[in-house]
Amino acid sequence: MERNALCWCGSGKKYKKCHMQIEEKIQLHKANGEIVPPRKILKTPYQIEMIKKSAALNTAVLDAVAEKICIGMSTAEIDRIVYDYTTKHGGIPAPLNYQGFPKSVCTSLNNEVCHGIPDENIILQEGDIVNVDVSTILDGFYSDASRMFTMGKISERAQRIIKVTEECVQRGLAAAKPWGHLGDIADAINSHAQANGYSVVEDIGGHGIGLDFHEEPFVSYVTPKGSEMLLVPGMMFTIEPMINEGSPDFFVDEDNDWTVYTIDDGLSAQIEYMVLVKEDGIEVLTK
Ligand code: MF3
Ligand code: CO
């Protein structure tokens, strides 16, 4: 780009006063053999503003679930809460019809790792731990986050895996720095999980998000510190490790082709946040 031309990002500033420094820096890192993000995944100020609105609705949907979720409720009822709240506020649940997914939200209980399908016959019981993973499209912009919910009195085993999963995500967030690497986040998460005797699922991970549901990069939570893509201001992706009590291995439901279960029937927990890399740090866009 010509230095005095208006920047491609739509900021209204000249390229030399806007993305030129960042892009020169990216080129230097690339020449050093680093994996760098393509320009198309660096969000513009306008896109960031719109994606933040989508993320705010996504948070409100999760809050609506949090208010109502209880023992005796079916996961299909959670699906209705998500569909109704989202559409009433002008959004579209991103999972609905996504690659054939039949519902508006993923609800994954106990030994389910992720992608559980809401069902009238799955009734929340005392002692259950449940991940509710909500993803929203608002005016064409995507957001994604998940929380763990606990039903009544849960076992110490269940309490511990949720606590450690929260700690893993917080450590991942703390390790995320502009001009650092995705692997720094992964290493912070994986080492804390392992120190607590847990494992991190390897083949399912996080993803870029914002303009589409799943964008580049794939975000692993098991890669070494200093490895993987450089974290450049404007990147947006999810931090959503799946922490297993036992083996990291899993299998997919043969009947519905979606629900992922731990191979050894151990518990699994997951918490997901969506983050934006900025010049001065990381911003968490969801709750
Ligand atoms: N929310 C899930 C994620 O974090 C998306 C699962 S795809 C679905 O990537 F179709 F199951 F929703
Ligand atoms: Co996600």
Short mmCIF file of N, CA, C and O in Angstrom, two decimals, residues 99-200:
data_model
loop_
_atom_site.label_atom_id
_atom_site.label_comp_id
_atom_site.label_asym_id
_atom_site.label_seq_id
_atom_site.Cartn_x
_atom_site.Cartn_y
_atom_site.Cartn_z
N GLN A 99 -23.54 -26.66 9.57
CA GLN A 99 -23.08 -27.99 9.12
C GLN A 99 -24.03 -29.10 9.59
O GLN A 99 -23.60 -30.17 9.99
N GLY A 100 -25.31 -28.77 9.57
CA GLY A 100 -26.33 -29.76 9.91
C GLY A 100 -26.63 -29.87 11.39
O GLY A 100 -27.45 -30.69 11.80
N PHE A 101 -26.01 -29.02 12.23
CA PHE A 101 -26.34 -29.06 13.67
C PHE A 101 -27.81 -28.66 13.83
O PHE A 101 -28.23 -27.64 13.29
N PRO A 102 -28.59 -29.47 14.57
CA PRO A 102 -30.05 -29.26 14.55
C PRO A 102 -30.61 -28.25 15.55
O PRO A 102 -31.79 -27.93 15.48
N LYS A 103 -29.80 -27.75 16.47
CA LYS A 103 -30.34 -26.89 17.53
C LYS A 103 -29.59 -25.57 17.61
O LYS A 103 -28.63 -25.34 16.87
N SER A 104 -29.99 -24.71 18.57
CA SER A 104 -29.45 -23.34 18.66
C SER A 104 -28.27 -23.20 19.61
O SER A 104 -27.68 -22.12 19.70
N VAL A 105 -27.96 -24.27 20.36
CA VAL A 105 -26.93 -24.17 21.39
C VAL A 105 -26.36 -25.58 21.62
O VAL A 105 -27.04 -26.57 21.35
N CYS A 106 -25.13 -25.64 22.12
CA CYS A 106 -24.57 -26.93 22.52
C CYS A 106 -24.68 -27.06 24.04
O CYS A 106 -24.30 -26.13 24.77
N THR A 107 -25.18 -28.20 24.49
CA THR A 107 -25.30 -28.47 25.93
C THR A 107 -24.59 -29.80 26.21
O THR A 107 -25.03 -30.84 25.74
N SER A 108 -23.49 -29.73 26.95
CA SER A 108 -22.66 -30.94 27.13
C SER A 108 -22.52 -31.26 28.61
O SER A 108 -21.99 -30.46 29.38
N LEU A 109 -23.03 -32.43 28.99
CA LEU A 109 -23.10 -32.83 30.40
C LEU A 109 -21.96 -33.78 30.78
O LEU A 109 -21.65 -34.71 30.02
N ASN A 110 -21.41 -33.59 31.96
CA ASN A 110 -20.56 -34.58 32.63
C ASN A 110 -19.43 -35.14 31.76
O ASN A 110 -18.43 -34.49 31.58
N ASN A 111 -19.63 -36.35 31.21
CA ASN A 111 -18.58 -36.99 30.40
C ASN A 111 -18.65 -36.56 28.94
O ASN A 111 -17.93 -37.10 28.11
N GLU A 112 -19.51 -35.59 28.62
CA GLU A 112 -19.57 -35.08 27.26
C GLU A 112 -18.57 -33.92 27.14
O GLU A 112 -18.59 -32.98 27.94
N VAL A 113 -17.70 -34.02 26.15
CA VAL A 113 -16.62 -33.04 25.99
C VAL A 113 -17.16 -31.75 25.37
O VAL A 113 -16.82 -30.65 25.79
N CYS A 114 -17.99 -31.89 24.34
CA CYS A 114 -18.56 -30.72 23.65
C CYS A 114 -19.61 -31.19 22.65
O CYS A 114 -19.79 -32.39 22.44
N HIS A 115 -20.29 -30.21 22.03
CA HIS A 115 -21.25 -30.44 20.92
C HIS A 115 -22.42 -31.33 21.30
O HIS A 115 -22.97 -32.02 20.43
N GLY A 116 -22.82 -31.32 22.58
CA GLY A 116 -24.02 -32.03 22.98
C GLY A 116 -25.25 -31.37 22.35
O GLY A 116 -25.32 -30.15 22.25
N ILE A 117 -26.19 -32.18 21.90
CA ILE A 117 -27.40 -31.66 21.24
C ILE A 117 -28.54 -31.60 22.25
O ILE A 117 -28.88 -32.61 22.87
N PRO A 118 -29.16 -30.43 22.41
CA PRO A 118 -30.30 -30.32 23.33
C PRO A 118 -31.40 -31.33 22.96
O PRO A 118 -31.65 -31.59 21.79
N ASP A 119 -32.03 -31.87 24.01
CA ASP A 119 -32.98 -32.97 23.81
C ASP A 119 -34.05 -32.92 24.90
O ASP A 119 -33.72 -32.69 26.07
N GLU A 120 -35.29 -33.17 24.52
CA GLU A 120 -36.39 -33.20 25.50
C GLU A 120 -36.15 -34.26 26.57
O GLU A 120 -36.64 -34.15 27.70
N ASN A 121 -35.43 -35.33 26.20
CA ASN A 121 -35.25 -36.46 27.12
C ASN A 121 -34.00 -36.34 28.00
O ASN A 121 -33.75 -37.22 28.81
N ILE A 122 -33.21 -35.29 27.80
CA ILE A 122 -32.07 -35.10 28.69
C ILE A 122 -32.49 -34.09 29.76
O ILE A 122 -32.66 -32.90 29.47
N ILE A 123 -32.69 -34.60 30.98
CA ILE A 123 -33.20 -33.78 32.08
C ILE A 123 -32.05 -33.52 33.06
O ILE A 123 -31.38 -34.47 33.48
N LEU A 124 -31.83 -32.28 33.39
CA LEU A 124 -30.74 -31.93 34.32
C LEU A 124 -31.04 -32.50 35.71
O LEU A 124 -32.14 -32.32 36.25
N GLN A 125 -30.03 -33.21 36.25
CA GLN A 125 -30.19 -33.89 37.55
C GLN A 125 -29.24 -33.27 38.58
O GLN A 125 -28.18 -32.76 38.20
N GLU A 126 -29.60 -33.42 39.83
CA GLU A 126 -28.70 -33.03 40.92
C GLU A 126 -27.33 -33.67 40.69
O GLU A 126 -27.24 -34.86 40.37
N GLY A 127 -26.27 -32.87 40.81
CA GLY A 127 -24.92 -33.41 40.66
C GLY A 127 -24.34 -33.25 39.26
O GLY A 127 -23.15 -33.45 39.06
N ASP A 128 -25.19 -32.89 38.29
CA ASP A 128 -24.69 -32.72 36.91
C ASP A 128 -23.83 -31.46 36.80
O ASP A 128 -24.11 -30.44 37.44
N ILE A 129 -22.82 -31.55 35.94
CA ILE A 129 -22.13 -30.33 35.49
C ILE A 129 -22.43 -30.21 34.00
O ILE A 129 -22.41 -31.19 33.27
N VAL A 130 -22.75 -28.98 33.58
CA VAL A 130 -23.17 -28.81 32.19
C VAL A 130 -22.53 -27.57 31.57
O VAL A 130 -22.54 -26.49 32.16
N ASN A 131 -21.96 -27.80 30.40
CA ASN A 131 -21.42 -26.68 29.64
C ASN A 131 -22.48 -26.21 28.65
O ASN A 131 -23.05 -27.01 27.91
N VAL A 132 -22.76 -24.92 28.68
CA VAL A 132 -23.69 -24.33 27.71
C VAL A 132 -22.87 -23.40 26.82
O VAL A 132 -22.26 -22.44 27.29
N ASP A 133 -22.81 -23.76 25.53
CA ASP A 133 -21.95 -23.05 24.57
C ASP A 133 -22.84 -22.28 23.60
O ASP A 133 -23.53 -22.86 22.77
N VAL A 134 -22.81 -20.96 23.75
CA VAL A 134 -23.70 -20.08 22.99
C VAL A 134 -22.89 -19.32 21.93
O VAL A 134 -21.83 -18.77 22.23
N SER A 135 -23.41 -19.29 20.73
CA SER A 135 -22.75 -18.56 19.64
C SER A 135 -23.83 -17.77 18.90
O SER A 135 -24.90 -18.29 18.63
N THR A 136 -23.50 -16.50 18.60
CA THR A 136 -24.52 -15.59 18.08
C THR A 136 -24.06 -14.89 16.81
O THR A 136 -22.89 -14.50 16.70
N ILE A 137 -25.00 -14.72 15.88
CA ILE A 137 -24.76 -13.87 14.70
C ILE A 137 -25.63 -12.63 14.89
O ILE A 137 -26.84 -12.75 15.08
N LEU A 138 -25.01 -11.45 14.87
CA LEU A 138 -25.78 -10.20 14.93
C LEU A 138 -25.31 -9.31 13.78
O LEU A 138 -24.12 -8.99 13.69
N ASP A 139 -26.25 -8.93 12.93
CA ASP A 139 -25.92 -8.13 11.73
C ASP A 139 -24.75 -8.73 10.95
O ASP A 139 -23.91 -8.00 10.41
N GLY A 140 -24.68 -10.06 10.94
CA GLY A 140 -23.64 -10.74 10.16
C GLY A 140 -22.33 -10.96 10.90
O GLY A 140 -21.41 -11.55 10.34
N PHE A 141 -22.24 -10.50 12.16
CA PHE A 141 -21.00 -10.63 12.93
C PHE A 141 -21.15 -11.70 14.01
O PHE A 141 -22.18 -11.78 14.67
N TYR A 142 -20.09 -12.48 14.21
CA TYR A 142 -20.16 -13.70 15.04
C TYR A 142 -19.49 -13.54 16.41
O TYR A 142 -18.45 -12.89 16.54
N SER A 143 -20.10 -14.19 17.39
CA SER A 143 -19.50 -14.26 18.73
C SER A 143 -19.74 -15.65 19.30
O SER A 143 -20.60 -16.39 18.82
N ASP A 144 -19.00 -16.00 20.35
CA ASP A 144 -18.98 -17.39 20.84
C ASP A 144 -18.42 -17.42 22.26
O ASP A 144 -17.35 -16.85 22.51
N ALA A 145 -19.15 -18.04 23.18
CA ALA A 145 -18.64 -18.18 24.55
C ALA A 145 -19.39 -19.30 25.26
O ALA A 145 -20.53 -19.61 24.91
N SER A 146 -18.75 -19.90 26.26
CA SER A 146 -19.46 -20.93 27.02
C SER A 146 -19.14 -20.86 28.51
O SER A 146 -18.08 -20.34 28.90
N ARG A 147 -20.08 -21.33 29.29
CA ARG A 147 -19.91 -21.36 30.75
C ARG A 147 -20.26 -22.76 31.27
O ARG A 147 -21.02 -23.49 30.64
N MET A 148 -19.75 -23.05 32.46
CA MET A 148 -20.14 -24.28 33.16
C MET A 148 -21.23 -23.94 34.17
O MET A 148 -21.12 -22.95 34.89
N PHE A 149 -22.25 -24.78 34.25
CA PHE A 149 -23.29 -24.65 35.27
C PHE A 149 -23.31 -25.91 36.12
O PHE A 149 -23.01 -27.00 35.63
N THR A 150 -23.65 -25.74 37.38
CA THR A 150 -23.67 -26.89 38.29
C THR A 150 -25.08 -27.06 38.85
O THR A 150 -25.75 -26.08 39.16
N MET A 151 -25.50 -28.31 38.96
CA MET A 151 -26.86 -28.60 39.40
C MET A 151 -26.86 -29.09 40.85
O MET A 151 -26.39 -30.21 41.12
N GLY A 152 -27.36 -28.24 41.74
CA GLY A 152 -27.45 -28.63 43.15
C GLY A 152 -26.10 -28.95 43.74
O GLY A 152 -25.10 -28.29 43.44
N LYS A 153 -26.08 -30.00 44.56
CA LYS A 153 -24.82 -30.38 45.20
C LYS A 153 -24.04 -31.27 44.24
O LYS A 153 -24.54 -32.30 43.81
N ILE A 154 -22.82 -30.84 43.91
CA ILE A 154 -22.00 -31.65 42.99
C ILE A 154 -20.84 -32.27 43.76
O ILE A 154 -20.46 -31.80 44.82
N SER A 155 -20.29 -33.34 43.19
CA SER A 155 -19.20 -34.07 43.86
C SER A 155 -17.95 -33.21 43.95
O SER A 155 -17.80 -32.23 43.21
N GLU A 156 -17.03 -33.61 44.82
CA GLU A 156 -15.75 -32.89 44.91
C GLU A 156 -14.95 -33.01 43.62
O GLU A 156 -14.27 -32.06 43.21
N ARG A 157 -15.06 -34.18 43.00
CA ARG A 157 -14.41 -34.39 41.70
C ARG A 157 -14.87 -33.34 40.70
O ARG A 157 -14.09 -32.76 39.97
N ALA A 158 -16.19 -33.15 40.66
CA ALA A 158 -16.77 -32.21 39.70
C ALA A 158 -16.37 -30.77 40.04
O ALA A 158 -16.02 -29.99 39.15
N GLN A 159 -16.40 -30.46 41.35
CA GLN A 159 -15.99 -29.11 41.76
C GLN A 159 -14.56 -28.81 41.35
O GLN A 159 -14.24 -27.73 40.86
N ARG A 160 -13.71 -29.82 41.54
CA ARG A 160 -12.28 -29.60 41.28
C ARG A 160 -12.01 -29.39 39.79
O ARG A 160 -11.23 -28.52 39.40
N ILE A 161 -12.67 -30.16 38.93
CA ILE A 161 -12.36 -30.00 37.49
C ILE A 161 -12.86 -28.65 36.98
O ILE A 161 -12.22 -28.00 36.14
N ILE A 162 -13.97 -28.18 37.52
CA ILE A 162 -14.47 -26.85 37.09
C ILE A 162 -13.52 -25.76 37.58
O ILE A 162 -13.17 -24.84 36.84
N LYS A 163 -13.08 -25.88 38.82
CA LYS A 163 -12.17 -24.87 39.39
C LYS A 163 -10.87 -24.82 38.57
O LYS A 163 -10.39 -23.74 38.19
N VAL A 164 -10.31 -25.99 38.29
CA VAL A 164 -9.04 -26.01 37.55
C VAL A 164 -9.24 -25.50 36.11
O VAL A 164 -8.38 -24.81 35.56
N THR A 165 -10.37 -25.82 35.51
CA THR A 165 -10.64 -25.32 34.15
C THR A 165 -10.70 -23.80 34.14
O THR A 165 -10.13 -23.14 33.26
N GLU A 166 -11.35 -23.23 35.17
CA GLU A 166 -11.37 -21.76 35.29
C GLU A 166 -9.97 -21.20 35.42
O GLU A 166 -9.60 -20.22 34.77
N GLU A 167 -9.18 -21.85 36.26
CA GLU A 167 -7.78 -21.39 36.45
C GLU A 167 -6.99 -21.50 35.15
O GLU A 167 -6.21 -20.60 34.81
N CYS A 168 -7.22 -22.59 34.42
CA CYS A 168 -6.51 -22.78 33.14
C CYS A 168 -6.82 -21.63 32.19
O CYS A 168 -5.92 -21.06 31.56
N VAL A 169 -8.10 -21.28 32.08
CA VAL A 169 -8.49 -20.22 31.16
C VAL A 169 -7.90 -18.88 31.62
O VAL A 169 -7.38 -18.10 30.81
N GLN A 170 -7.93 -18.62 32.93
CA GLN A 170 -7.34 -17.37 33.44
C GLN A 170 -5.84 -17.31 33.15
O GLN A 170 -5.32 -16.27 32.76
N ARG A 171 -5.17 -18.44 33.30
CA ARG A 171 -3.73 -18.46 33.00
C ARG A 171 -3.49 -18.28 31.51
O ARG A 171 -2.52 -17.63 31.09
N GLY A 172 -4.37 -18.85 30.69
CA GLY A 172 -4.28 -18.67 29.24
C GLY A 172 -4.43 -17.20 28.87
O GLY A 172 -3.66 -16.66 28.06
N LEU A 173 -5.41 -16.55 29.49
CA LEU A 173 -5.64 -15.12 29.22
C LEU A 173 -4.42 -14.29 29.64
O LEU A 173 -3.99 -13.39 28.92
N ALA A 174 -3.85 -14.63 30.79
CA ALA A 174 -2.71 -13.87 31.30
C ALA A 174 -1.48 -14.06 30.40
O ALA A 174 -0.62 -13.17 30.32
N ALA A 175 -1.41 -15.20 29.71
CA ALA A 175 -0.25 -15.48 28.85
C ALA A 175 -0.40 -14.88 27.46
O ALA A 175 0.54 -14.88 26.67
N ALA A 176 -1.61 -14.37 27.15
CA ALA A 176 -1.86 -13.84 25.81
C ALA A 176 -1.38 -12.40 25.72
O ALA A 176 -1.88 -11.53 26.43
N LYS A 177 -0.39 -12.16 24.87
CA LYS A 177 0.22 -10.81 24.75
C LYS A 177 0.42 -10.47 23.28
O LYS A 177 0.82 -11.34 22.51
N PRO A 178 0.19 -9.21 22.91
CA PRO A 178 0.49 -8.82 21.53
C PRO A 178 1.96 -9.11 21.23
O PRO A 178 2.82 -8.84 22.07
N TRP A 179 2.20 -9.67 20.05
CA TRP A 179 3.53 -10.05 19.56
C TRP A 179 4.10 -11.27 20.29
O TRP A 179 5.27 -11.62 20.13
N GLY A 180 3.28 -11.89 21.12
CA GLY A 180 3.62 -13.22 21.65
C GLY A 180 3.08 -14.26 20.67
O GLY A 180 2.84 -13.95 19.49
N HIS A 181 2.86 -15.47 21.15
CA HIS A 181 2.43 -16.56 20.28
C HIS A 181 1.23 -17.29 20.85
O HIS A 181 1.06 -17.35 22.06
N LEU A 182 0.45 -17.91 19.96
CA LEU A 182 -0.66 -18.74 20.43
C LEU A 182 -0.17 -19.84 21.36
O LEU A 182 -0.84 -20.20 22.32
N GLY A 183 1.01 -20.37 21.08
CA GLY A 183 1.56 -21.44 21.90
C GLY A 183 1.81 -21.03 23.36
O GLY A 183 1.81 -21.87 24.25
N ASP A 184 1.98 -19.72 23.59
CA ASP A 184 2.18 -19.25 24.98
C ASP A 184 0.91 -19.51 25.79
O ASP A 184 0.97 -19.87 26.98
N ILE A 185 -0.24 -19.29 25.13
CA ILE A 185 -1.54 -19.51 25.78
C ILE A 185 -1.71 -21.01 26.04
O ILE A 185 -2.09 -21.43 27.14
N ALA A 186 -1.42 -21.79 24.99
CA ALA A 186 -1.58 -23.25 25.09
C ALA A 186 -0.72 -23.81 26.23
O ALA A 186 -1.20 -24.61 27.04
N ASP A 187 0.53 -23.37 26.28
CA ASP A 187 1.45 -23.89 27.29
C ASP A 187 0.98 -23.55 28.70
O ASP A 187 1.06 -24.38 29.61
N ALA A 188 0.47 -22.32 28.87
CA ALA A 188 -0.02 -21.92 30.20
C ALA A 188 -1.19 -22.81 30.62
O ALA A 188 -1.29 -23.23 31.78
N ILE A 189 -2.06 -23.11 29.67
CA ILE A 189 -3.24 -23.94 29.95
C ILE A 189 -2.84 -25.39 30.21
O ILE A 189 -3.21 -26.00 31.21
N ASN A 190 -2.06 -25.93 29.29
CA ASN A 190 -1.71 -27.35 29.36
C ASN A 190 -0.88 -27.65 30.61
O ASN A 190 -1.11 -28.66 31.28
N SER A 191 0.05 -26.77 30.94
CA SER A 191 0.91 -27.08 32.09
C SER A 191 0.10 -27.04 33.39
O SER A 191 0.32 -27.85 34.29
N HIS A 192 -0.87 -26.11 33.49
CA HIS A 192 -1.68 -26.06 34.71
C HIS A 192 -2.61 -27.27 34.79
O HIS A 192 -2.80 -27.84 35.88
N ALA A 193 -3.16 -27.68 33.65
CA ALA A 193 -4.02 -28.87 33.65
C ALA A 193 -3.20 -30.09 34.09
O ALA A 193 -3.63 -30.86 34.96
N GLN A 194 -2.04 -30.24 33.51
CA GLN A 194 -1.20 -31.40 33.84
C GLN A 194 -0.74 -31.39 35.28
O GLN A 194 -0.72 -32.44 35.94
N ALA A 195 -0.41 -30.20 35.79
CA ALA A 195 0.02 -30.10 37.20
C ALA A 195 -1.09 -30.57 38.14
O ALA A 195 -0.82 -30.97 39.28
N ASN A 196 -2.33 -30.51 37.67
CA ASN A 196 -3.46 -30.95 38.48
C ASN A 196 -3.93 -32.36 38.12
O ASN A 196 -5.02 -32.78 38.53
N GLY A 197 -3.14 -33.05 37.30
CA GLY A 197 -3.46 -34.43 36.95
C GLY A 197 -4.49 -34.57 35.85
O GLY A 197 -5.02 -35.67 35.62
N TYR A 198 -4.79 -33.49 35.16
CA TYR A 198 -5.78 -33.53 34.08
C TYR A 198 -5.10 -33.52 32.72
O TYR A 198 -3.89 -33.28 32.62
N SER A 199 -5.91 -33.76 31.68
CA SER A 199 -5.38 -33.69 30.32
C SER A 199 -6.20 -32.70 29.50
O SER A 199 -7.34 -32.40 29.84
N VAL A 200 -5.59 -32.22 28.43
CA VAL A 200 -6.26 -31.25 27.55
C VAL A 200 -6.54 -31.94 26.22
O VAL A 200 -5.65 -32.57 25.63
#
